[in-house]
mmCIF file of C-alpha atoms and ligand atoms in Angstrom:
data_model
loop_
_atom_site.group_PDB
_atom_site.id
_atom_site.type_symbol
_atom_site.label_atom_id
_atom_site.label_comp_id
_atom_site.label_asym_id
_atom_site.label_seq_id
_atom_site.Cartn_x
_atom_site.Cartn_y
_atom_site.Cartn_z
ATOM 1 C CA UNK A 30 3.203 -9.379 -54.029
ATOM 2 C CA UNK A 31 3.413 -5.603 -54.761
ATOM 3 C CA UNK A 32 6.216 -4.822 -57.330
ATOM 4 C CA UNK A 33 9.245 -2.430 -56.118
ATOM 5 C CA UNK A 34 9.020 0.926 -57.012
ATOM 6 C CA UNK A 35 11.980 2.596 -58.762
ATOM 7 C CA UNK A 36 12.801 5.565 -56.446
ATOM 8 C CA UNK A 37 12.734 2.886 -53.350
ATOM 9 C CA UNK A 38 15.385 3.974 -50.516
ATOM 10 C CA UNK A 39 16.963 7.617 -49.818
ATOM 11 C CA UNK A 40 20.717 8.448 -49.015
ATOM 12 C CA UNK A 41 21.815 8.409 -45.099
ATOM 13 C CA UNK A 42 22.497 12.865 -45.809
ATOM 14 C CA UNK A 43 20.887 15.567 -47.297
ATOM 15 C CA UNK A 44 19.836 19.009 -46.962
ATOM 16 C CA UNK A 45 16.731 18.519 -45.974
ATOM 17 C CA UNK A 46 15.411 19.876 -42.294
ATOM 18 C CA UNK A 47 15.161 17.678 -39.142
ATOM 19 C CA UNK A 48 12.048 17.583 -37.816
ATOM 20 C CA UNK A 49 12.944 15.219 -34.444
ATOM 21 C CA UNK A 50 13.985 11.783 -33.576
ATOM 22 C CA UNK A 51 12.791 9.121 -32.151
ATOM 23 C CA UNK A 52 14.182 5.585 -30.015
ATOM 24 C CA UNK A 53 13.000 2.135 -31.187
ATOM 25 C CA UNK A 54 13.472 -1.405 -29.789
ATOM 26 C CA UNK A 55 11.775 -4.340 -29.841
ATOM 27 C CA UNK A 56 11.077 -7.900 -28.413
ATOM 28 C CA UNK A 57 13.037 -7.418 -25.171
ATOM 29 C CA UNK A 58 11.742 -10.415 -23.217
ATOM 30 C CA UNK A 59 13.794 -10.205 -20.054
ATOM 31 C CA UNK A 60 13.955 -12.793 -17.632
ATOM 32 C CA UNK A 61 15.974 -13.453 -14.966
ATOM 33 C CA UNK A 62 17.439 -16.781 -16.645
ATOM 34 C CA UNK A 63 20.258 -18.736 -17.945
ATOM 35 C CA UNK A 64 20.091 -18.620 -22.064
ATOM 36 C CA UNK A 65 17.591 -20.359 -23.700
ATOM 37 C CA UNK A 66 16.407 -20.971 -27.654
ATOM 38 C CA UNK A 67 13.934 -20.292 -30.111
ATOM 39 C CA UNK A 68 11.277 -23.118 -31.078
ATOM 40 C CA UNK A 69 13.346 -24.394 -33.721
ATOM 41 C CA UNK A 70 16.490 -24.608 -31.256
ATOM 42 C CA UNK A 71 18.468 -22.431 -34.030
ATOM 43 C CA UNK A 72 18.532 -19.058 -32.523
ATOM 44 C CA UNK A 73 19.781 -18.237 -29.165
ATOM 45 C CA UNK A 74 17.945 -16.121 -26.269
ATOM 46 C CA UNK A 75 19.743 -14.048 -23.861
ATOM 47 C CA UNK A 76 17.062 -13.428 -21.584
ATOM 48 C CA UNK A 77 19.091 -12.205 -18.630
ATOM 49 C CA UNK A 78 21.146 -10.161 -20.714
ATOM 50 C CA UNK A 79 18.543 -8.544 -22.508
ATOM 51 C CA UNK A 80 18.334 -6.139 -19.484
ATOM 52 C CA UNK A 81 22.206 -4.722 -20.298
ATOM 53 C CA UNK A 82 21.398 -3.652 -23.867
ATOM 54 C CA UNK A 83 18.539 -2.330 -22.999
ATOM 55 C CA UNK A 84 20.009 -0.555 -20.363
ATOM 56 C CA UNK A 85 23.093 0.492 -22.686
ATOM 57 C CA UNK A 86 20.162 1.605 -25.380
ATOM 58 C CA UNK A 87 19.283 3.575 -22.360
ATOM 59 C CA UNK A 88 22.474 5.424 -21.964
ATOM 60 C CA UNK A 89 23.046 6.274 -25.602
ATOM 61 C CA UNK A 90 19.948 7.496 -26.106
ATOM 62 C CA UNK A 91 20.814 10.010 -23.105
ATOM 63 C CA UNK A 92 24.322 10.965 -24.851
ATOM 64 C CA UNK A 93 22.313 11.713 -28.358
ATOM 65 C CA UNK A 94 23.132 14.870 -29.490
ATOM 66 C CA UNK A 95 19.562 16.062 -30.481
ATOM 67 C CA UNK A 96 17.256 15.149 -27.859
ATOM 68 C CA UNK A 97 14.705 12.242 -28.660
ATOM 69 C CA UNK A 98 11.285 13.096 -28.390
ATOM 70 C CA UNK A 99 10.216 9.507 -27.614
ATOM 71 C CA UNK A 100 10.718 6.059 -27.518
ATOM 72 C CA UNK A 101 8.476 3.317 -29.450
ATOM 73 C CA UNK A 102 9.004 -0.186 -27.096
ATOM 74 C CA UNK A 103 7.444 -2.362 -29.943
ATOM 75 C CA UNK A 104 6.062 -5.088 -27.494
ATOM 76 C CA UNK A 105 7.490 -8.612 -25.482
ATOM 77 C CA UNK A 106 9.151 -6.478 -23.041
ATOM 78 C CA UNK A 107 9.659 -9.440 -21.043
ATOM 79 C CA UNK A 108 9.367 -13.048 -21.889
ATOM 80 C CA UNK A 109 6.319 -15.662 -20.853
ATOM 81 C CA UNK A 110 8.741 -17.463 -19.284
ATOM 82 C CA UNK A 111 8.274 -15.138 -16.340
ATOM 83 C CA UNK A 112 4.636 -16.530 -15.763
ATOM 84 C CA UNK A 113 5.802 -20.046 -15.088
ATOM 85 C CA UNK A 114 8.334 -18.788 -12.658
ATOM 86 C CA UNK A 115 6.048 -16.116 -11.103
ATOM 87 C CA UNK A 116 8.075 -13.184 -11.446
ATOM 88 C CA UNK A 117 6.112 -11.357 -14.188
ATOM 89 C CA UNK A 118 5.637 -8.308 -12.125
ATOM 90 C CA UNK A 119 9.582 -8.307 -10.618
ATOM 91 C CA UNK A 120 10.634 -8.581 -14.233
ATOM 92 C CA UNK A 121 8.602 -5.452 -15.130
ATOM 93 C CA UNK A 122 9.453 -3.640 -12.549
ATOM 94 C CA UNK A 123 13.361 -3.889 -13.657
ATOM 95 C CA UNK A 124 12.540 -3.015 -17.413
ATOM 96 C CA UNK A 125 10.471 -0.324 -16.429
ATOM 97 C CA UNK A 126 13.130 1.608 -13.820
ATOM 98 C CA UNK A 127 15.728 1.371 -16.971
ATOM 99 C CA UNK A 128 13.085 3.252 -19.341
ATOM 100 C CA UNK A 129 12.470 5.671 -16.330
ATOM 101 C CA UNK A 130 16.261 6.745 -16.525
ATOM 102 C CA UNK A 131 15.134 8.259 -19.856
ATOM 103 C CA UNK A 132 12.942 11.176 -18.703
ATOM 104 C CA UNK A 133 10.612 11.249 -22.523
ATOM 105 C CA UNK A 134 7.645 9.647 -23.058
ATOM 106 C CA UNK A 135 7.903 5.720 -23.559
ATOM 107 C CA UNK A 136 5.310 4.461 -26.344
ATOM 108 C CA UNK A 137 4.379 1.119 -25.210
ATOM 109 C CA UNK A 138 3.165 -2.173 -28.078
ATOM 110 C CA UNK A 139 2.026 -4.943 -26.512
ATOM 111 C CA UNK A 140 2.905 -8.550 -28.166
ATOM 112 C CA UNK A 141 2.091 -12.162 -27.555
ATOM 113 C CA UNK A 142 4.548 -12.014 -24.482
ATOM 114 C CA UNK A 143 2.669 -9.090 -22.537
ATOM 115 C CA UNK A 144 -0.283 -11.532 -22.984
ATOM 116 C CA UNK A 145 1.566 -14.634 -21.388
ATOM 117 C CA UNK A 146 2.276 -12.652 -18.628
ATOM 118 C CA UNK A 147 -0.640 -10.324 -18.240
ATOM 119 C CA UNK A 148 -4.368 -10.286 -18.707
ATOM 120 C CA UNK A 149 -5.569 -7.434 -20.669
ATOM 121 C CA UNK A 150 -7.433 -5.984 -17.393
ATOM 122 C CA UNK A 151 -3.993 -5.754 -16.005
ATOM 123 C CA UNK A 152 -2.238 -4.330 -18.837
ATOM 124 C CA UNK A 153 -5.052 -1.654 -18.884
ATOM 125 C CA UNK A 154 -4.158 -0.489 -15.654
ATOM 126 C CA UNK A 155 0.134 -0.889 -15.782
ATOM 127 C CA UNK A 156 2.581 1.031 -16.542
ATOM 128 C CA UNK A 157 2.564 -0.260 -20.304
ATOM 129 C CA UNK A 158 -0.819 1.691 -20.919
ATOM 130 C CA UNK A 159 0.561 4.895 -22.504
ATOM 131 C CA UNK A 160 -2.827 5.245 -23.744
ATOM 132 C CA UNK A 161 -2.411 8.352 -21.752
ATOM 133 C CA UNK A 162 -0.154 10.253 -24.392
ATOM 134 C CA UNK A 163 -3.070 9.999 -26.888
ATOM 135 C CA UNK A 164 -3.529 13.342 -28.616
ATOM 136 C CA UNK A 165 -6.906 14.391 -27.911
ATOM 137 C CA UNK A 166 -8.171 15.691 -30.904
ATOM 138 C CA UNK A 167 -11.997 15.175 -31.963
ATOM 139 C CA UNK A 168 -12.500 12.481 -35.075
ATOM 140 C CA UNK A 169 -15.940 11.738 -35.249
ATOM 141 C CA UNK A 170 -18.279 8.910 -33.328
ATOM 142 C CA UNK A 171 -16.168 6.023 -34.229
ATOM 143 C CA UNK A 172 -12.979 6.948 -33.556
ATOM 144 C CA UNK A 173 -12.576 7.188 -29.615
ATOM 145 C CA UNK A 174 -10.745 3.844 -29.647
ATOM 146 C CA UNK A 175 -13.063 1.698 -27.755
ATOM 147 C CA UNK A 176 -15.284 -0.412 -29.278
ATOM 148 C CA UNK A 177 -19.283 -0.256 -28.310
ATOM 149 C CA UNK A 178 -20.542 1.512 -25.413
ATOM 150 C CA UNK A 179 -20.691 -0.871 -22.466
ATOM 151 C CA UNK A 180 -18.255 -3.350 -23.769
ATOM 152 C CA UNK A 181 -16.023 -4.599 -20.334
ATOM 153 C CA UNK A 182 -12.302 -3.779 -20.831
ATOM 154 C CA UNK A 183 -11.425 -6.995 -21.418
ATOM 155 C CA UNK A 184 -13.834 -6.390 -24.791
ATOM 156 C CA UNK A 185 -11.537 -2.933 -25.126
ATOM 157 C CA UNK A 186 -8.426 -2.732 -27.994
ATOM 158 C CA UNK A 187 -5.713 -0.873 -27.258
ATOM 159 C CA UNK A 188 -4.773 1.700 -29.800
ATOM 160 C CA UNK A 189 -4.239 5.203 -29.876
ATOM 161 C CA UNK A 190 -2.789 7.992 -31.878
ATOM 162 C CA UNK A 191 -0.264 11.157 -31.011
ATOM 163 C CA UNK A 192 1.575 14.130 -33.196
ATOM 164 C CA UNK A 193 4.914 15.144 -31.728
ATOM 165 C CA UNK A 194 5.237 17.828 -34.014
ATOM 166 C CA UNK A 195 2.750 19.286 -36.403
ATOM 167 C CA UNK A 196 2.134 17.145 -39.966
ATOM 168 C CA UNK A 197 3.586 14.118 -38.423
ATOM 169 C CA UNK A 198 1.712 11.396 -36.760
ATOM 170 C CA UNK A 199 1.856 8.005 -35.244
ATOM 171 C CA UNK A 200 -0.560 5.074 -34.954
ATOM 172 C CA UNK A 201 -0.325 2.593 -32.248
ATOM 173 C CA UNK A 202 -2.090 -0.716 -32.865
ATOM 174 C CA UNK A 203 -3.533 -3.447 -31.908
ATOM 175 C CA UNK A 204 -2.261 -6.504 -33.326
ATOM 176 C CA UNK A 205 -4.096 -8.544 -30.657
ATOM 177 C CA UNK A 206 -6.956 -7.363 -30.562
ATOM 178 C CA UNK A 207 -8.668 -10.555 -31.865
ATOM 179 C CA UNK A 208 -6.563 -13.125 -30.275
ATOM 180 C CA UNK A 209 -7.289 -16.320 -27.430
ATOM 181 C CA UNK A 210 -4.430 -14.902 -25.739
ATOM 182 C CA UNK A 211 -5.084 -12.313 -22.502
ATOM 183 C CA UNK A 212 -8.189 -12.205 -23.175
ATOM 184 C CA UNK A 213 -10.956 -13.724 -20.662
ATOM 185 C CA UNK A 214 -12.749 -16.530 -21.863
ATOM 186 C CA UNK A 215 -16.282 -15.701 -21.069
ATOM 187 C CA UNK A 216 -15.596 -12.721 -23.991
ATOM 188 C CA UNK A 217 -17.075 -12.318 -26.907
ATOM 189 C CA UNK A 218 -13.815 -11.899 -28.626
ATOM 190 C CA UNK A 219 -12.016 -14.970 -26.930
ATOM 191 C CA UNK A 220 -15.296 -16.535 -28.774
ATOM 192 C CA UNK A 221 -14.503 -15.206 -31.798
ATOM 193 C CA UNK A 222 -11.277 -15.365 -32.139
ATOM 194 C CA UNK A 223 -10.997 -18.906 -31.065
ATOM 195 C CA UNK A 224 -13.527 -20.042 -34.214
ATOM 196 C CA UNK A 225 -11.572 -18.013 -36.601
ATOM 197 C CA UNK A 226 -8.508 -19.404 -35.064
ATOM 198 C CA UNK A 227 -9.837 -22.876 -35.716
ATOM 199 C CA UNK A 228 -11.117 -22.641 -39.413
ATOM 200 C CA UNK A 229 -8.457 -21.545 -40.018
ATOM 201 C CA UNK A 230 -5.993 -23.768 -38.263
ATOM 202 C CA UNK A 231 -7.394 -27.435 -37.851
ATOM 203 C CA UNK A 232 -4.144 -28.611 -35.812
ATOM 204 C CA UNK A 233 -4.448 -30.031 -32.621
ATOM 205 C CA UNK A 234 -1.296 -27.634 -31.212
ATOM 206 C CA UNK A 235 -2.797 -24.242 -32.198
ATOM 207 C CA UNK A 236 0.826 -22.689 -32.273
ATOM 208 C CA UNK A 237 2.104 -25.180 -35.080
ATOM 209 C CA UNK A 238 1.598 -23.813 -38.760
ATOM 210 C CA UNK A 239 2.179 -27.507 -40.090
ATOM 211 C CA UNK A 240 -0.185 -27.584 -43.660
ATOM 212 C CA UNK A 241 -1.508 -24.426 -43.630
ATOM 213 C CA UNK A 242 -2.792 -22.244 -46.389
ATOM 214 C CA UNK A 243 -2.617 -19.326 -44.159
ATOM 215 C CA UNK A 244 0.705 -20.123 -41.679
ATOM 216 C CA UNK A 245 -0.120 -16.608 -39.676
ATOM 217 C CA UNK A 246 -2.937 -18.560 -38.189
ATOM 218 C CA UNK A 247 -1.559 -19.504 -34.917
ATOM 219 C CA UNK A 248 -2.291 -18.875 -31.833
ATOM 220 C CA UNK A 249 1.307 -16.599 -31.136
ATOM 221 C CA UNK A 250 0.041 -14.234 -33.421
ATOM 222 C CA UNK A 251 -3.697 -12.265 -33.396
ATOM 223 C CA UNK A 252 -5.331 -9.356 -35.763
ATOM 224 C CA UNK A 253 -7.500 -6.582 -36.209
ATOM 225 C CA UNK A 254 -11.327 -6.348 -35.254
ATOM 226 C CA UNK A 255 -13.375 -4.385 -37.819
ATOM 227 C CA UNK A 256 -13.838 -1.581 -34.768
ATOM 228 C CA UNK A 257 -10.733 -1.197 -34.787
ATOM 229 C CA UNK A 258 -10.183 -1.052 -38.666
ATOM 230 C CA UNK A 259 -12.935 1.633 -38.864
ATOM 231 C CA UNK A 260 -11.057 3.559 -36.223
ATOM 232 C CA UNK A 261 -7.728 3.085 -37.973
ATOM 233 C CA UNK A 262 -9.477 4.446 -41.367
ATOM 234 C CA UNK A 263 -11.078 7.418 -39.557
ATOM 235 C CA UNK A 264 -7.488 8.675 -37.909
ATOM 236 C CA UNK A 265 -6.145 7.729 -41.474
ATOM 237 C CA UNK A 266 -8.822 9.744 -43.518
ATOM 238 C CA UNK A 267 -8.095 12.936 -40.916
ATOM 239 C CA UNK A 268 -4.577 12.447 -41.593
ATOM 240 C CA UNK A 269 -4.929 12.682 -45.140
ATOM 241 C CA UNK A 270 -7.074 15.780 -45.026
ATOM 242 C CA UNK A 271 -4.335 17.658 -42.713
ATOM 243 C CA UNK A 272 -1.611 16.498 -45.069
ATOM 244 C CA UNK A 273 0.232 14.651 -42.543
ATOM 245 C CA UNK A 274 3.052 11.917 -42.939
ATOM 246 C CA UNK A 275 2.079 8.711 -40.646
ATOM 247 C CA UNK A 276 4.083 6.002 -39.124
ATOM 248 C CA UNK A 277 1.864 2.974 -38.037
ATOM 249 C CA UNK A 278 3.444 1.158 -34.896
ATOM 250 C CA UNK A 279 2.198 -2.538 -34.032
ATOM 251 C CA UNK A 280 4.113 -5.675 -32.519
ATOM 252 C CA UNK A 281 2.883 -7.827 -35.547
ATOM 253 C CA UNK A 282 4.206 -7.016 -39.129
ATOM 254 C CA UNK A 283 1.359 -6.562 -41.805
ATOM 255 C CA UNK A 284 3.780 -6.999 -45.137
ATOM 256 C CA UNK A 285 4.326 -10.239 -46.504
ATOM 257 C CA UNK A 286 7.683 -8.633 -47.902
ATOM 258 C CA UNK A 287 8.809 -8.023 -44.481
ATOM 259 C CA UNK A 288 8.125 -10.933 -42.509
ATOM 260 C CA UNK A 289 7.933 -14.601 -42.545
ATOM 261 C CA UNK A 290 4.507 -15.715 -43.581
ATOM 262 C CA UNK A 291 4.563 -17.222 -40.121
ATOM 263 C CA UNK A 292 5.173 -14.000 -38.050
ATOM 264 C CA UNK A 293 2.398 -11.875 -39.758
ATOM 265 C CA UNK A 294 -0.947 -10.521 -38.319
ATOM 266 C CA UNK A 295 -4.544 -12.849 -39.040
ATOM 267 C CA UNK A 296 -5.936 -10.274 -41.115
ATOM 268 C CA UNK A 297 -2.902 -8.531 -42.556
ATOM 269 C CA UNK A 298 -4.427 -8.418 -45.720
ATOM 270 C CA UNK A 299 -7.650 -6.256 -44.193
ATOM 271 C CA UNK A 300 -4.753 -3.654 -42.611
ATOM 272 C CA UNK A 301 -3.059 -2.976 -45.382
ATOM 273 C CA UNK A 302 -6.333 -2.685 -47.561
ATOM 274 C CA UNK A 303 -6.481 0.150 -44.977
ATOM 275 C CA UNK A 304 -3.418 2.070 -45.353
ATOM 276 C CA UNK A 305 -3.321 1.969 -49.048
ATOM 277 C CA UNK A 306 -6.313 3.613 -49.379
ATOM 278 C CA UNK A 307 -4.876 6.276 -47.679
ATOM 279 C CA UNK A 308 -1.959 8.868 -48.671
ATOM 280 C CA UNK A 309 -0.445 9.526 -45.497
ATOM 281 C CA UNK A 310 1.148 6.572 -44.253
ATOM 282 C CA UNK A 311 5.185 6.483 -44.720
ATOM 283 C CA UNK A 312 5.941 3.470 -42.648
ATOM 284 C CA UNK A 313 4.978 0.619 -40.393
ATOM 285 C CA UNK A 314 6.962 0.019 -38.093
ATOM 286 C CA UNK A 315 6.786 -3.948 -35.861
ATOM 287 C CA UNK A 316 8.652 -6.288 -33.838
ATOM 288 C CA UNK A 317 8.096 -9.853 -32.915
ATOM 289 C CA UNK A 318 9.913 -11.262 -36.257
ATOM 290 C CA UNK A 319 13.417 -11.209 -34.422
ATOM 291 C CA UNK A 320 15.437 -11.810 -37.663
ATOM 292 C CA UNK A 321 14.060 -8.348 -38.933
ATOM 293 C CA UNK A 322 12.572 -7.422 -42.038
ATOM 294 C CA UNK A 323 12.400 -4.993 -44.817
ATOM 295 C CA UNK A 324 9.955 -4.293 -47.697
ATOM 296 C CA UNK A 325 9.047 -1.787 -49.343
ATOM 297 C CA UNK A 326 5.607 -1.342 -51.571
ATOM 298 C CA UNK A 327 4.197 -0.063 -54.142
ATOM 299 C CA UNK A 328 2.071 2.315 -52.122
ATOM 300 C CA UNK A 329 5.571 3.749 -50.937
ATOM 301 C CA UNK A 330 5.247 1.998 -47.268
ATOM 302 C CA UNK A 331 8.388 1.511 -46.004
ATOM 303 C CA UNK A 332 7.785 -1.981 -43.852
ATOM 304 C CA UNK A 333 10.270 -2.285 -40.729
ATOM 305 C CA UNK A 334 10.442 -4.899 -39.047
ATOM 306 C CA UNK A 335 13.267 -4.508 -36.040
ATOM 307 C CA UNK A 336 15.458 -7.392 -34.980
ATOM 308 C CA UNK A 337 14.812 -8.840 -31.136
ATOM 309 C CA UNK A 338 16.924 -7.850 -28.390
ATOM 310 C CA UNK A 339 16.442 -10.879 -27.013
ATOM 311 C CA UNK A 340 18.387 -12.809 -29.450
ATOM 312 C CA UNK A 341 21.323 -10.539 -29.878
ATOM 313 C CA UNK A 342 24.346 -11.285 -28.809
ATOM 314 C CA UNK A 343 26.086 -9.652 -25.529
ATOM 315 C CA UNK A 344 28.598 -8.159 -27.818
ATOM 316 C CA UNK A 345 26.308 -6.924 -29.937
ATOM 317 C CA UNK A 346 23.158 -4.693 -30.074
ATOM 318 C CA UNK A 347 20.099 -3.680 -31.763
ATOM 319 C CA UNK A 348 18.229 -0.546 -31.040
ATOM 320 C CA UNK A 349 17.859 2.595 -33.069
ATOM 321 C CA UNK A 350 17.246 6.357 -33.506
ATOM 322 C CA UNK A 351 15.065 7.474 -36.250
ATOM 323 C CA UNK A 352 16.091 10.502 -37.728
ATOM 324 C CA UNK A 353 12.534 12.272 -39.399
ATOM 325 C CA UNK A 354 12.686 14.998 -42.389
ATOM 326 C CA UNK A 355 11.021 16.349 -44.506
ATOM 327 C CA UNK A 356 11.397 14.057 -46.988
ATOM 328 C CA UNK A 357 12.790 11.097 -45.296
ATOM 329 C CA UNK A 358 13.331 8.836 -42.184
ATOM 330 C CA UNK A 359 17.018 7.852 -41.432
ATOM 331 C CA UNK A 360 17.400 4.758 -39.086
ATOM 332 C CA UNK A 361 21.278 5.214 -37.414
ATOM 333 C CA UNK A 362 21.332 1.545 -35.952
ATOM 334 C CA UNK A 363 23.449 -0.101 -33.601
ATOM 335 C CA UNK A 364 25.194 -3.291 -34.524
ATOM 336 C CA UNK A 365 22.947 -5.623 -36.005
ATOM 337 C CA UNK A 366 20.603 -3.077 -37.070
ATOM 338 C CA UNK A 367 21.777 -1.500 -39.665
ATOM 339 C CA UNK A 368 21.880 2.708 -40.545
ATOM 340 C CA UNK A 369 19.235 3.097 -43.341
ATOM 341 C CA UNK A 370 16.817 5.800 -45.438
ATOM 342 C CA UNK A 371 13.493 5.598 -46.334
ATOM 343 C CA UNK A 372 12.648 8.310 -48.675
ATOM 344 C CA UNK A 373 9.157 9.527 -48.577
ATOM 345 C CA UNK A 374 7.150 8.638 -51.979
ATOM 346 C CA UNK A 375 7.255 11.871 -53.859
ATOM 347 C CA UNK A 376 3.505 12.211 -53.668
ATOM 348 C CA UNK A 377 3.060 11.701 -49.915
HETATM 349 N N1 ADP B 422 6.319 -24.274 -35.593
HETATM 350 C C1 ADP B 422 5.798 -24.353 -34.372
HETATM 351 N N2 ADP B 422 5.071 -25.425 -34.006
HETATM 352 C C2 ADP B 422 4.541 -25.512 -32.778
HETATM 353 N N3 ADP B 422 4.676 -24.579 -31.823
HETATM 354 C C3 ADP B 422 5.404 -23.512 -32.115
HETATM 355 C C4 ADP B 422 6.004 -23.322 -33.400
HETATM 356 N N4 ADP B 422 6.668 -22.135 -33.400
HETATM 357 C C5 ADP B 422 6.502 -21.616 -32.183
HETATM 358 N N5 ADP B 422 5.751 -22.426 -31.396
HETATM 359 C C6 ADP B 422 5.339 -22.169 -30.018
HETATM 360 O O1 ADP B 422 4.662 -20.942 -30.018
HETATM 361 C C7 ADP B 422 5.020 -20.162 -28.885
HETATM 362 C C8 ADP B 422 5.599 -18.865 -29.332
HETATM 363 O O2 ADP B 422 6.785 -19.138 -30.078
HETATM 364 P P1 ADP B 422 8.104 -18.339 -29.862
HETATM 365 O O3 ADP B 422 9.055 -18.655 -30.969
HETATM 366 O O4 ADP B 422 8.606 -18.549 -28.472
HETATM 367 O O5 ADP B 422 7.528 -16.868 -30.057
HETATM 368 P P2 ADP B 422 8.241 -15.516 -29.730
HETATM 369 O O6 ADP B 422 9.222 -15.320 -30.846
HETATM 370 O O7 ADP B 422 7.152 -14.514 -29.716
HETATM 371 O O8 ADP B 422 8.945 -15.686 -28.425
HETATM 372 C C9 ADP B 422 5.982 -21.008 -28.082
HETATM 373 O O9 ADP B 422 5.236 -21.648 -27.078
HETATM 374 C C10 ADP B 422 6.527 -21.978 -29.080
HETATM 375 O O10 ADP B 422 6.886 -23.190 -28.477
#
């Protein structure tokens, strides 16, 4: 485990410039049904009334003073529940018109929970590809975010990057990219994925951790193919060379700091080989882990991990606005997520 650096978190003011802010929220999963539970029967989940706070996030984003550029929806925008039941495409629909009512662009993650409901083929061509707000700027012959010429687009990952405003950039990724789930089984990745999957887990319930050296190998969570590494390190290595600050988006947290060992991506270890070898990147930002998560490295990476909507409270809440400077981001929370800073290493 990285050791914390000294300078770690940044006060809440400052005179610094705002550049823009942005919405995040994560882990949704609405369903039209009574409450529910977590695996472990400790943590309650408000599927119906999931759709309220998002719809509330909804409204006080609109009263925000300074105008959001975007939102980040950081994946399981509605629960797999919805596949049993059959109503995976009502339950979309109702998400979606809230996140209409915003008028900015909506970045879309997509989680395990997309992947109950959805194949990737579908995904591809919904509303939850915002592929479309890539920035389209030239990086060289592996970076067009596809893997090799020809593969189907079930093969495909789904990852793209965009600038809102110059010397700032975000990186979506794909956290299940190798994974059994969505993906068609006549793939070469299902293939793949499933014999990693099983060296690494021998258990006959792929989903239980129960004795392993690795717990992150389970079939709810999935990682990185080396295509889309190399991509990652080519958008990385142009960011560096422009001088921009990046935030890295992905449903699956990559910091052993900010997660549960159980809620972290297969290959973790190979993203975040990645990013440090890289100057730009400020943050990563994930969901899935609904109790949250903070770290902080020695590479000055602020780790975020966002509490789950589904599991908070009616009474409560737990979006945000992030508040970018020059120097810093400032979360300004709602209820269970908390107002923070995350001062930008002094060498970024
Ligand atoms: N420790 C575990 N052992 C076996 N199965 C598990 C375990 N934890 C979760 N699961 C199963 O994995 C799936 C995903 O878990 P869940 O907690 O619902 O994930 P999420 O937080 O993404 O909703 C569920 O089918 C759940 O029953």
């Amino acid at each position: 485990m990285d050791e914390t650096p000294t300078w770690r978190r940044g006060s809440l003011t400052g005179n610094s410039e705002l550049c823009f802010s942005f919405g995040v929220i994560a882990d949704i999963q609405y369903a039209d049904l009574e409450d529910g539970y977590n695996f472990w029967g400790s943590r309650r989940r408000y599927y119906r009334h999931s759709l309220h706070l998002l719809q509330s996030a909804v409204d006080e984003w609109n009263k925000e003073d300074s105008q959001l550029e975007f939102v980040l929806q950081l994946g399981d925008i509605i629960d797999g529940f919805n596949a049993q039941h059959k109503t995976s495409e009502s339950a979309l629909r109702r998400v979606m018109n809230k996140f209409k009512k915003l008028r900015i662009p909506i970045h879309h993650t997509w989680g395990n929970h997309e992947l109950y409901n959805f194949t990737r083929d579908y995904l591809t061509q919904s509303e939850l590809n915002s592929k479309s707000l890539e920035d389209q700027i030239f990086l060289g012959s592996a970076a067009s975010g596809q893997d090799s010429p020809g593969a189907t687009a079930e093969e495909h990952y789904y990852a793209y990057h965009f600038s809102p405003v110059p010397k700032f950039r975000f990186i979506l990724l794909d956290a299940y990219d190798l994974s059994i789930l969505g993906r068609d089984k006549s793939t070469q990745k299902y293939q793949d994925s499933l014999k990693l999957l099983k060296e690494k887990n021998p258990n006959e319930n792929l989903n239980s951790p129960t004795g392993l050296a690795e717990p992150q190998f389970v079939e709810f969570n999935g990682g990185f193919s080396q295509t889309q590494l190399d991509w990652f390190n080519e958008v990385l290595a142009f960011s560096d060379t422009n001088q921009e600050k990046v935030v890295v988006v992905g449903h699956i947290p990559v910091h052993p700091g900010s997660s549960e060992s159980v809620c972290l991506a297969w290959n973790y270890k190979d993203a975040l080989s990645v990013i440090h070898s890289h100057q730009c990147v400020v943050c990563f930002l994930a969901g899935h882990l609904h109790d949250g998560g903070y770290y902080l490295d020695s590479h000055g990476v602020h780790h975020l991990t966002l509490e789950g909507i589904v599991e908070t409270p009616p009474e409560s809440h737990a979006f945000g606005t992030i508040y970018v400077y020059d120097d810093k981001l400032v979360l300004k929370g709602r209820e269970n997520l908390h107002d923070d800073a995350y001062s930008f290493k002094p060498d970024k």
